[in-house]
Structure formats: C-alpha cells, structure tokens
Short mmCIF file of C-alpha atoms and ligand atoms in Angstrom, two decimals:
data_model
loop_
_atom_site.label_atom_id
_atom_site.label_comp_id
_atom_site.label_asym_id
_atom_site.label_seq_id
_atom_site.Cartn_x
_atom_site.Cartn_y
_atom_site.Cartn_z
CA MET A 16 -26.60 -60.21 5.90
CA THR A 17 -27.03 -58.08 2.84
CA LEU A 18 -27.86 -55.08 4.98
CA LYS A 19 -24.30 -53.89 5.53
CA PRO A 20 -23.15 -53.83 1.91
CA PHE A 21 -26.46 -52.24 1.00
CA CYS A 22 -25.95 -49.52 3.59
CA THR A 23 -22.38 -48.94 2.48
CA GLN A 24 -23.52 -48.75 -1.08
CA LEU A 25 -26.36 -46.41 -0.22
CA ALA A 26 -24.06 -44.23 1.84
CA GLY A 27 -21.57 -44.17 -1.00
CA THR A 28 -24.29 -43.16 -3.43
CA LEU A 29 -25.57 -40.49 -1.10
CA ILE A 30 -22.10 -39.09 -0.45
CA GLY A 31 -21.40 -39.16 -4.17
CA ALA A 32 -24.64 -37.34 -4.85
CA ALA A 33 -23.90 -34.85 -2.10
CA ILE A 34 -20.43 -34.13 -3.48
CA PHE A 35 -21.84 -33.85 -6.97
CA ALA A 36 -24.53 -31.47 -5.74
CA LEU A 37 -22.22 -29.40 -3.53
CA GLN A 38 -19.15 -28.91 -5.65
CA PRO A 39 -20.46 -26.81 -8.51
CA ALA A 40 -22.74 -24.90 -6.13
CA GLN A 41 -19.86 -24.11 -3.74
CA ALA A 42 -17.58 -22.92 -6.49
CA ALA A 43 -20.16 -20.48 -7.81
CA ALA A 44 -21.96 -19.55 -4.57
CA PRO A 45 -22.03 -15.79 -4.18
CA ALA A 46 -21.75 -14.43 -0.62
CA PRO A 47 -25.26 -14.00 0.79
CA GLN A 48 -26.72 -10.50 0.75
CA PHE A 49 -28.01 -8.90 3.92
CA THR A 50 -29.78 -5.62 4.63
CA PRO A 51 -29.73 -4.33 8.22
CA PRO A 52 -32.97 -2.99 9.74
CA PRO A 53 -33.67 0.76 9.32
CA ALA A 54 -32.09 2.91 12.04
CA ASP A 55 -35.47 4.22 13.18
CA THR A 56 -36.73 0.75 14.12
CA ILE A 57 -34.66 0.36 17.30
CA PRO A 58 -37.22 -0.90 19.83
CA ASP A 59 -38.35 0.87 23.01
CA GLY A 60 -37.41 -0.55 26.40
CA PRO A 61 -34.15 -1.43 28.18
CA PHE A 62 -32.69 -3.43 25.28
CA GLY A 63 -33.48 -0.66 22.78
CA ASP A 64 -31.88 1.84 25.16
CA ALA A 65 -28.65 -0.19 25.14
CA VAL A 66 -28.76 -0.34 21.32
CA ARG A 67 -29.18 3.45 21.16
CA ARG A 68 -26.30 3.99 23.60
CA GLY A 69 -24.15 1.69 21.45
CA GLN A 70 -25.06 3.72 18.39
CA ASP A 71 -24.15 6.94 20.24
CA ILE A 72 -20.74 5.52 21.17
CA PHE A 73 -20.18 4.41 17.60
CA LEU A 74 -21.02 7.84 16.16
CA HIS A 75 -19.55 10.11 18.86
CA THR A 76 -16.93 7.95 20.48
CA GLU A 77 -15.03 10.59 22.41
CA LYS A 78 -18.22 12.13 23.78
CA PHE A 79 -19.80 8.87 24.96
CA ALA A 80 -16.76 6.66 25.66
CA GLY A 81 -14.04 9.28 26.18
CA ASN A 82 -12.48 7.33 29.07
CA TYR A 83 -11.25 4.85 26.51
CA THR A 84 -10.25 7.03 23.54
CA GLY A 85 -6.92 8.70 22.82
CA ASN A 86 -7.77 10.50 19.58
CA SER A 87 -10.80 12.33 18.23
CA LEU A 88 -11.79 9.73 15.64
CA ASN A 89 -15.18 8.02 15.87
CA CYS A 90 -15.81 4.36 15.12
CA SER A 91 -17.89 5.66 12.21
CA SER A 92 -14.89 7.57 10.79
CA CYS A 93 -13.88 4.25 9.21
CA HIS A 94 -17.04 2.13 9.55
CA MET A 95 -19.12 4.58 7.58
CA ASP A 96 -22.84 5.31 7.80
CA ALA A 97 -22.97 4.35 11.47
CA GLY A 98 -21.48 0.93 10.70
CA ARG A 99 -24.12 0.10 8.11
CA GLN A 100 -22.24 0.65 4.85
CA ALA A 101 -21.25 -2.43 2.83
CA GLY A 102 -17.58 -2.22 1.84
CA ALA A 103 -16.71 -0.19 4.96
CA SER A 104 -16.45 -3.16 7.34
CA PRO A 105 -20.13 -3.05 8.39
CA LEU A 106 -21.13 -4.17 11.88
CA TRP A 107 -23.87 -6.55 10.74
CA ALA A 108 -21.30 -8.56 8.77
CA ALA A 109 -18.80 -8.50 11.64
CA TYR A 110 -21.26 -9.62 14.31
CA VAL A 111 -21.85 -13.04 12.77
CA LEU A 112 -18.10 -13.88 12.47
CA TYR A 113 -17.17 -14.01 16.17
CA PRO A 114 -15.71 -15.72 18.15
CA ALA A 115 -12.87 -16.06 15.63
CA TYR A 116 -9.18 -16.96 15.56
CA ARG A 117 -6.99 -13.91 14.87
CA SER A 118 -3.37 -14.23 13.81
CA LYS A 119 -2.82 -10.72 15.22
CA ASN A 120 -2.85 -12.14 18.76
CA GLY A 121 -2.75 -15.87 18.09
CA HIS A 122 -5.94 -17.01 19.82
CA VAL A 123 -9.72 -17.14 19.45
CA ASN A 124 -11.18 -13.68 20.11
CA THR A 125 -14.63 -13.09 21.48
CA LEU A 126 -16.52 -10.15 20.02
CA ALA A 127 -15.78 -8.24 23.25
CA GLU A 128 -12.06 -8.72 22.78
CA ARG A 129 -12.32 -7.66 19.14
CA LEU A 130 -14.04 -4.45 20.24
CA GLN A 131 -11.46 -3.85 22.96
CA GLY A 132 -8.79 -3.95 20.25
CA CYS A 133 -10.58 -1.20 18.31
CA PHE A 134 -10.24 1.12 21.31
CA GLN A 135 -6.62 0.18 21.92
CA PHE A 136 -5.45 0.55 18.31
CA SER A 137 -7.82 2.47 16.01
CA MET A 138 -8.91 4.86 18.76
CA ASN A 139 -5.37 5.00 20.23
CA GLY A 140 -6.98 4.59 23.67
CA LYS A 141 -7.28 1.84 26.21
CA MET A 142 -9.39 -1.29 26.43
CA PRO A 143 -12.75 -1.00 28.16
CA PRO A 144 -13.29 -4.01 30.47
CA ALA A 145 -15.19 -6.80 28.63
CA ASP A 146 -18.20 -6.38 30.94
CA SER A 147 -18.20 -2.56 30.82
CA ASP A 148 -21.27 -0.64 29.66
CA ALA A 149 -19.32 0.55 26.58
CA ILE A 150 -18.70 -3.02 25.33
CA VAL A 151 -22.17 -4.31 26.27
CA ASP A 152 -23.83 -1.35 24.50
CA LEU A 153 -21.71 -1.76 21.37
CA GLU A 154 -22.45 -5.49 21.29
CA SER A 155 -26.17 -4.73 21.67
CA TYR A 156 -26.00 -2.32 18.74
CA MET A 157 -24.25 -4.94 16.60
CA TYR A 158 -26.63 -7.74 17.61
CA TRP A 159 -29.63 -5.57 16.79
CA MET A 160 -28.17 -4.64 13.41
CA ALA A 161 -27.40 -8.26 12.49
CA GLN A 162 -30.85 -9.64 13.36
CA GLY A 163 -31.91 -12.32 10.89
CA ALA A 164 -28.42 -12.71 9.35
CA PRO A 165 -26.93 -16.22 9.14
CA THR A 166 -24.09 -16.81 11.63
CA GLY A 167 -20.63 -17.99 10.65
CA VAL A 168 -21.07 -16.81 7.07
CA LYS A 169 -19.07 -14.16 5.24
CA LEU A 170 -21.80 -11.81 4.00
CA ALA A 171 -21.46 -9.72 0.84
CA GLY A 172 -19.98 -6.35 1.84
CA GLN A 173 -18.01 -7.70 4.85
CA GLY A 174 -14.67 -5.97 5.59
CA PHE A 175 -12.98 -3.60 3.18
CA PRO A 176 -12.95 -4.99 -0.38
CA LYS A 177 -9.33 -5.98 -1.07
CA LEU A 178 -7.63 -4.54 -4.13
CA ALA A 179 -5.31 -6.49 -6.42
CA GLU A 180 -1.61 -5.65 -6.06
CA PRO A 181 -0.88 -2.34 -7.82
CA ALA A 182 0.46 -2.37 -11.38
CA GLN A 183 3.35 -0.13 -10.26
CA PRO A 184 4.76 -0.22 -6.71
CA ALA A 185 2.94 2.36 -4.53
CA ASP A 186 4.82 5.66 -4.68
CA TYR A 187 5.22 8.51 -2.17
CA VAL A 188 5.54 11.34 -4.68
CA ARG A 189 2.53 10.26 -6.76
CA GLY A 190 0.60 9.72 -3.52
CA GLN A 191 1.44 13.20 -2.29
CA LYS A 192 -0.02 14.64 -5.48
CA VAL A 193 -3.27 12.70 -5.01
CA PHE A 194 -3.38 13.82 -1.37
CA GLU A 195 -2.90 17.50 -2.21
CA GLN A 196 -5.51 17.44 -4.97
CA GLN A 197 -8.15 15.15 -3.46
CA CYS A 198 -7.80 14.92 0.31
CA ALA A 199 -6.09 17.95 1.91
CA LEU A 200 -9.15 20.17 1.55
CA CYS A 201 -10.97 18.13 4.20
CA HIS A 202 -8.22 16.30 6.09
CA GLY A 203 -5.85 19.32 6.33
CA ALA A 204 -2.56 20.06 4.58
CA GLN A 205 -0.65 18.14 7.29
CA GLY A 206 -3.20 15.31 7.47
CA GLN A 207 -4.12 16.64 10.92
CA GLY A 208 -7.89 16.73 10.36
CA GLN A 209 -10.15 19.67 11.19
CA HIS A 210 -12.08 20.71 14.27
CA ASP A 211 -14.81 23.34 14.55
CA ALA A 212 -14.65 26.33 16.90
CA THR A 213 -15.96 24.26 19.82
CA GLY A 214 -13.18 21.68 19.34
CA ARG A 215 -15.48 19.04 17.85
CA MET A 216 -13.80 16.95 15.17
CA VAL A 217 -15.28 17.58 11.73
CA PHE A 218 -12.72 15.78 9.54
CA PRO A 219 -10.59 13.03 11.13
CA ALA A 220 -6.77 13.08 11.17
CA LEU A 221 -4.99 10.77 8.72
CA TRP A 222 -1.68 10.78 10.59
CA GLY A 223 0.00 12.49 13.54
CA ASP A 224 -0.89 12.42 17.24
CA ASP A 225 -4.66 12.65 16.76
CA SER A 226 -4.91 9.66 14.40
CA PHE A 227 -5.00 5.85 14.74
CA ASN A 228 -1.78 4.31 16.06
CA TRP A 229 0.82 2.00 14.51
CA GLY A 230 -1.01 -1.10 15.74
CA ALA A 231 -4.30 -0.30 13.97
CA GLY A 232 -5.44 -2.25 10.90
CA MET A 233 -5.50 0.96 8.86
CA HIS A 234 -1.70 1.37 9.14
CA SER A 235 -1.37 -1.45 6.58
CA ILE A 236 -1.12 0.09 3.12
CA SER A 237 -3.27 -2.64 1.57
CA THR A 238 -6.09 -2.11 4.11
CA ALA A 239 -5.88 1.67 3.74
CA ALA A 240 -5.85 1.43 -0.07
CA ALA A 241 -8.97 -0.78 0.06
CA PHE A 242 -10.78 1.61 2.43
CA ILE A 243 -9.80 4.69 0.43
CA HIS A 244 -10.68 3.20 -2.94
CA ALA A 245 -14.15 2.18 -1.76
CA ASN A 246 -14.99 5.22 0.39
CA MET A 247 -12.85 8.31 -0.34
CA PRO A 248 -12.98 11.15 -1.26
CA LEU A 249 -16.12 11.36 0.87
CA SER A 250 -19.27 10.61 -1.18
CA ARG A 251 -17.10 9.88 -4.26
CA GLY A 252 -15.95 6.37 -3.39
CA GLY A 253 -14.73 4.42 -6.42
CA SER A 254 -13.63 7.58 -8.24
CA LEU A 255 -9.88 7.13 -7.67
CA SER A 256 -8.06 4.60 -9.82
CA GLU A 257 -6.74 1.62 -7.86
CA GLN A 258 -3.19 2.90 -8.47
CA GLN A 259 -4.11 6.31 -7.01
CA ALA A 260 -5.62 4.60 -3.95
CA TRP A 261 -2.42 2.58 -3.39
CA ASP A 262 -0.22 5.66 -3.89
CA VAL A 263 -2.16 7.90 -1.50
CA ALA A 264 -2.42 5.08 1.08
CA TYR A 265 1.37 4.73 0.93
CA PHE A 266 1.82 8.49 1.34
CA MET A 267 -0.60 8.57 4.30
CA ASN A 268 1.08 5.66 6.07
CA ALA A 269 4.61 6.97 5.41
CA HIS A 270 4.03 9.54 8.18
CA GLU A 271 4.44 9.29 11.94
CA ARG A 272 1.49 8.37 14.13
CA PRO A 273 1.14 7.32 17.78
CA GLN A 274 3.29 4.38 18.89
CA ASP A 275 2.15 0.76 18.66
CA PRO A 276 0.81 -0.14 22.15
CA ARG A 277 2.80 -3.39 21.90
CA TYR A 278 6.06 -1.39 21.62
CA THR A 279 8.69 -2.84 23.94
CA GLY A 280 11.08 0.11 23.83
CA ASP A 281 13.01 -1.67 21.10
CA LEU A 282 11.92 -0.63 17.61
CA GLN A 283 13.66 -3.52 15.85
CA ALA A 284 12.13 -6.15 18.14
CA THR A 285 8.65 -4.60 17.86
CA THR A 286 9.02 -4.48 14.08
CA LYS A 287 10.08 -8.11 14.00
CA ASP A 288 7.33 -9.32 16.34
CA HIS A 289 4.37 -7.33 15.00
CA HIS A 290 5.24 -5.77 11.66
CA GLY A 291 6.93 -6.47 8.36
CA GLY A 292 5.78 -7.35 4.88
CA LYS A 293 5.71 -5.04 1.94
CA HIS A 294 2.55 -3.19 3.00
CA ASP A 295 3.81 -2.16 6.42
CA LEU A 296 6.18 0.83 6.74
CA TYR A 297 6.66 0.67 10.53
CA GLY A 298 10.39 0.55 11.32
CA GLN A 299 11.35 1.53 7.77
CA LYS A 300 13.32 4.61 6.75
CA ILE A 301 11.28 6.89 4.48
CA ASN A 302 12.61 10.32 3.46
CA GLY A 303 15.30 10.09 6.11
CA ILE A 304 12.86 9.30 8.95
CA VAL A 305 12.63 5.89 10.62
CA LEU A 306 8.89 5.42 11.13
CA GLY A 307 8.03 4.48 14.71
CA ALA A 308 11.29 5.90 16.08
CA GLY A 309 9.79 9.31 16.85
CA SER A 310 6.22 8.30 17.70
CA THR A 311 4.51 9.79 20.74
CA PRO A 312 3.45 7.12 23.26
CA SER A 313 0.18 5.34 22.48
CA GLY A 314 -2.91 6.20 24.51
CA GLY A 315 -3.14 9.87 23.52
CA ARG A 316 -3.99 12.15 26.42
CA LEU A 317 -4.43 9.04 28.55
CA SER A 318 -0.65 8.87 28.64
CA GLY A 319 -0.42 12.58 29.38
CA HIS A 320 -0.39 13.67 25.76
CA ASP A 321 -3.36 15.80 24.82
CA PRO A 322 -4.20 15.68 21.09
CA LYS A 323 -4.72 19.35 20.32
CA PRO A 324 -7.63 20.48 18.21
CA MET A 325 -6.09 22.09 15.10
C1 LIG B 421 -8.98 4.23 11.71
C2 LIG B 421 -10.10 3.47 11.23
C3 LIG B 421 -10.94 2.69 12.22
C4 LIG B 421 -11.57 3.14 13.35
C5 LIG B 421 -11.57 4.54 13.91
C6 LIG B 421 -12.26 1.99 13.93
N1 LIG B 421 -12.05 0.90 13.15
FE1 LIG B 421 -12.89 -0.92 13.41
N2 LIG B 421 -11.75 -1.66 11.88
C7 LIG B 421 -10.92 -0.92 11.10
C8 LIG B 421 -10.20 -1.80 10.19
C9 LIG B 421 -9.16 -1.37 9.16
C10 LIG B 421 -10.66 -3.10 10.46
C11 LIG B 421 -10.20 -4.38 9.79
C12 LIG B 421 -9.07 -4.81 10.66
C13 LIG B 421 -8.01 -5.64 10.07
O1 LIG B 421 -7.87 -5.71 8.86
O2 LIG B 421 -7.31 -6.19 10.92
C14 LIG B 421 -11.64 -2.97 11.53
C15 LIG B 421 -12.36 -4.03 12.08
C16 LIG B 421 -13.37 -3.90 13.01
C17 LIG B 421 -14.24 -4.97 13.42
C18 LIG B 421 -14.22 -6.40 12.88
C19 LIG B 421 -14.85 -6.42 11.52
C20 LIG B 421 -14.98 -7.79 10.91
O3 LIG B 421 -15.68 -7.93 9.89
O4 LIG B 421 -14.37 -8.75 11.43
C21 LIG B 421 -15.12 -4.44 14.32
C22 LIG B 421 -16.25 -5.17 15.01
C23 LIG B 421 -14.77 -3.04 14.49
N3 LIG B 421 -13.70 -2.76 13.68
C24 LIG B 421 -15.41 -2.19 15.37
C25 LIG B 421 -14.94 -0.89 15.64
C26 LIG B 421 -15.42 -0.07 16.73
C27 LIG B 421 -16.49 -0.46 17.71
C28 LIG B 421 -14.71 1.09 16.69
C29 LIG B 421 -14.77 2.26 17.63
C30 LIG B 421 -14.55 1.95 19.05
C31 LIG B 421 -13.82 1.01 15.53
N4 LIG B 421 -13.97 -0.22 14.96
C32 LIG B 421 -12.99 2.02 15.10
C33 LIG B 421 -10.77 0.44 11.11
C34 LIG B 421 -11.24 1.28 12.12
C1 LIG B 422 -15.23 16.11 1.40
C2 LIG B 422 -14.33 15.85 2.50
C3 LIG B 422 -13.37 14.67 2.36
C4 LIG B 422 -12.47 14.43 1.35
C5 LIG B 422 -12.21 15.24 0.11
C6 LIG B 422 -11.75 13.22 1.74
N1 LIG B 422 -12.21 12.76 2.94
FE1 LIG B 422 -11.51 11.15 3.99
N2 LIG B 422 -12.96 11.38 5.36
C7 LIG B 422 -13.88 12.41 5.40
C8 LIG B 422 -14.79 12.21 6.50
C9 LIG B 422 -15.93 13.12 6.93
C10 LIG B 422 -14.39 11.00 7.11
C11 LIG B 422 -15.08 10.30 8.27
C12 LIG B 422 -16.25 9.51 7.74
C13 LIG B 422 -17.52 9.82 8.41
O1 LIG B 422 -17.51 10.41 9.50
O2 LIG B 422 -18.57 9.51 7.80
C14 LIG B 422 -13.23 10.54 6.37
C15 LIG B 422 -12.51 9.40 6.73
C16 LIG B 422 -11.30 9.04 6.17
C17 LIG B 422 -10.42 8.00 6.67
C18 LIG B 422 -10.64 7.13 7.90
C19 LIG B 422 -10.49 7.91 9.18
C20 LIG B 422 -9.08 8.40 9.44
O3 LIG B 422 -8.95 9.56 9.84
O4 LIG B 422 -8.12 7.65 9.28
C21 LIG B 422 -9.35 7.94 5.82
C22 LIG B 422 -8.16 7.01 5.92
C23 LIG B 422 -9.57 8.92 4.78
N3 LIG B 422 -10.75 9.58 5.03
C24 LIG B 422 -8.71 9.15 3.73
C25 LIG B 422 -8.97 10.06 2.71
C26 LIG B 422 -8.14 10.20 1.52
C27 LIG B 422 -6.87 9.44 1.27
C28 LIG B 422 -8.72 11.16 0.75
C29 LIG B 422 -8.30 11.63 -0.62
C30 LIG B 422 -8.21 10.62 -1.64
C31 LIG B 422 -9.91 11.63 1.44
N4 LIG B 422 -10.03 10.93 2.62
C32 LIG B 422 -10.74 12.63 1.00
C33 LIG B 422 -13.93 13.49 4.53
C34 LIG B 422 -13.21 13.62 3.36
#
C-alpha cells in the first residue's frame, strides 16, 4: 500500500536530482573534442582501398569523379586539409550528424543524399547515384575518419564557425579593396582561379562559370564570411578582421556564377522559393546587374558548357 507513494516520491527525488545535476552541466558543457586518425593509418584490404579511393575523390574530384563535376573545384577546396581541418566543415564532425533534417529540401537526408547535394551545388555537377562507387567511397572515407567519435553530437570544430553580424553592413567597395590586396594574387583578378600549363587547377575560382553555383552553401554571404575569416588568405586564417571577411564575402558573392539547379526559368519564382534574406544576393540588382539573370546553366560542361582553364 505504501509502495506507490514511495515510488512516486523516489521517482520525484531522482528526477529532481537528475535535473539538478544536468542543468548546470548542460549550460556549461563545451562541445566534445575529437582528433581524426592520422592519414597514414588507413588499413590495408578492400575497406582500406575504398577509404583511399574516397580520399582521392575528395582531393582530386574532377580527376576521380569527373562524371559528376561541372567545375574544377575539389571537395578539399572548401573542406581544407583533406576534410580534416576543424573550422572548415571537417568530415569527421559531419559523419556523426546524419541522417538529419534539412530545411534546404524539407526532409530527413541520409549521408548519401547530403553528399549528392555537394556534387549538384558546390561542384556544379550532377548527383552520383546513392549506391555509386563515388558515394560509397566517400562514405567509407568519412566513416574511417570519424572512428571512435560519438554519434549525434556536435563536435568542436564542426561546420564553419559563424561570425556575429558585422558592425557595418557588408560593403562592395570595401570588399573589392580587400579582394585586390589579399586574394587576387592567388584567385585571379577576375576571381577566375588559376590553372597550370597542363590545365590542372591550382587556385580555385571564386565566381564565374568555373565556380560553385547559386544553390551552393557558399553563395550565402554569412557562410562565405565564416569560411574566409577562418581559412583565408591561405595559411593566414584569422588574419582578416571580421568586417573585412564580411566585406570581401559580399564582393565575391555579388558576381555571377552558374545558375541554381533548382531554377525554373523564372528568376522571381526561384528567388522566392529558394533564396532571400539579407545574406543572399541571388535575384538582387547589384551595380546594374540582376544576379542570376545572366547565369550560365548549372552543370558546367555536363550541360554543354566547358569551363575553360584560364
Ligand atoms: C565551394 C565550397 C565547397 C565545396 C567545393 C564542397 N563543399 Fe561541402 N560544404 C560546403 C559548405 C559551405 C557546407 C555547409 C553547407 C551549408 O551551410 O548549407 C558544406 C557541407 C558539407 C557537408 C556537411 C557538413 C556537416 O557538418 O553537416 C559534407 C558532408 C560535405 N559538405 C561534403 C562535401 C564533398 C564530399 C564535396 C565534394 C564532392 C564538397 N563537400 C564540396 C562547401 C563546399
Ligand atoms: C596564397 C594563395 C591564396 C590567397 C592569398 C587566398 N586564397 Fe583562397 N584559396 C586558396 C587555395 C589554394 C584554396 C583551396 C584550398 C585547398 O586546396 O587547400 C582556396 C580556397 C578558397 C575558397 C573556397 C573555394 C572556392 O573557390 O570558392 C574561397 C571562397 C576563398 N579561397 C576565398 C579567398 C579570399 C576571399 C581571399 C582573400 C581574403 C583568399 N581566398 C586568399 C589560395 C589562396
């Protein structure tokens, strides 16, 4: 007879204790740290071979997965140090977060679908089938890199570290100055990137036909500012002020790039359905040009348009 109240009381005490124990800890809990295994520890055998092929695709995307790319960027052009670098959306931190709901397409995405999107948008190409070698090899590379990491947890270094809103609204003219002084040397005066004599990309394009398209995450000024502040100029990440990073990100993304693959033929409708917000210049008029109105079709040379080495 006294059992039930006792249980209720005990449960109440336990819950109370649990809440007491959890609350301060949760508020202060730092994101767990994780270090991926050294690159030279990929195992021998068929699984290790898949991991190595995934790494090859990640580092030399056009060479090893050229059927699916429409520009000469590599995955590692943005996910630096072969996808290992904290603060540059590292693969080990991404692996443990999927499947995940994405507002971009309004449903739960498997890791395969997430990777397909990278080809379609960032690589301006087309989606490899979910069971293709390219996706399986990339997933193997990610799985190997994330070994021992907790799943479903946002690890320290995940994504691109968001910046606070800029003190002054991001500005084209100030951004142009930063670009000319700090970026053009490598990325080219027209942001077109640089290729060596054999046509191999040495520095990736920041805008134009050989860059990521209007559907890629990097076309958002806030994402680009975060990436640039943490990682650019190359090997001098953190050297720009946050304001400079916002300004140069605005300048970069105020130029034409390949069309959004979700483009319906109606710029206003595509803007309304997939764009908008103060960090997205698609469909806006900048310096007399409506961005997105003059874009070449997405898909690069896959749609008959060959990005020329410059
Ligand atoms: C132009 C830069 C760029 C390139 C090239 C690129 N990515 Fe990304 N990637 C991003 C950005 C930006 C995000 C974050 C997306 C967002 O904010 O929506 C991202 C996100 C991801 C994620 C999810 C990360 C997470 O923590 O959830 C994975 C996985 C990924 N990319 C893999 C790849 C692969 C594989 C390739 C090559 C096929 C590639 N990316 C090429 C910029 C790029
Ligand atoms: C010393 C040469 C160098 C300088 C200077 C430099 N970058 Fe880069 N940048 C690179 C390289 C190389 C990559 C690709 C990363 C890799 O392969 O490791 C890259 C990648 C990028 C990317 C992602 C890939 C793409 O093409 O979209 C962006 C965006 C970018 N840089 C912006 C900038 C901005 C903005 C500046 C100036 C503030 C700058 N970079 C200065 C060499 C440079």
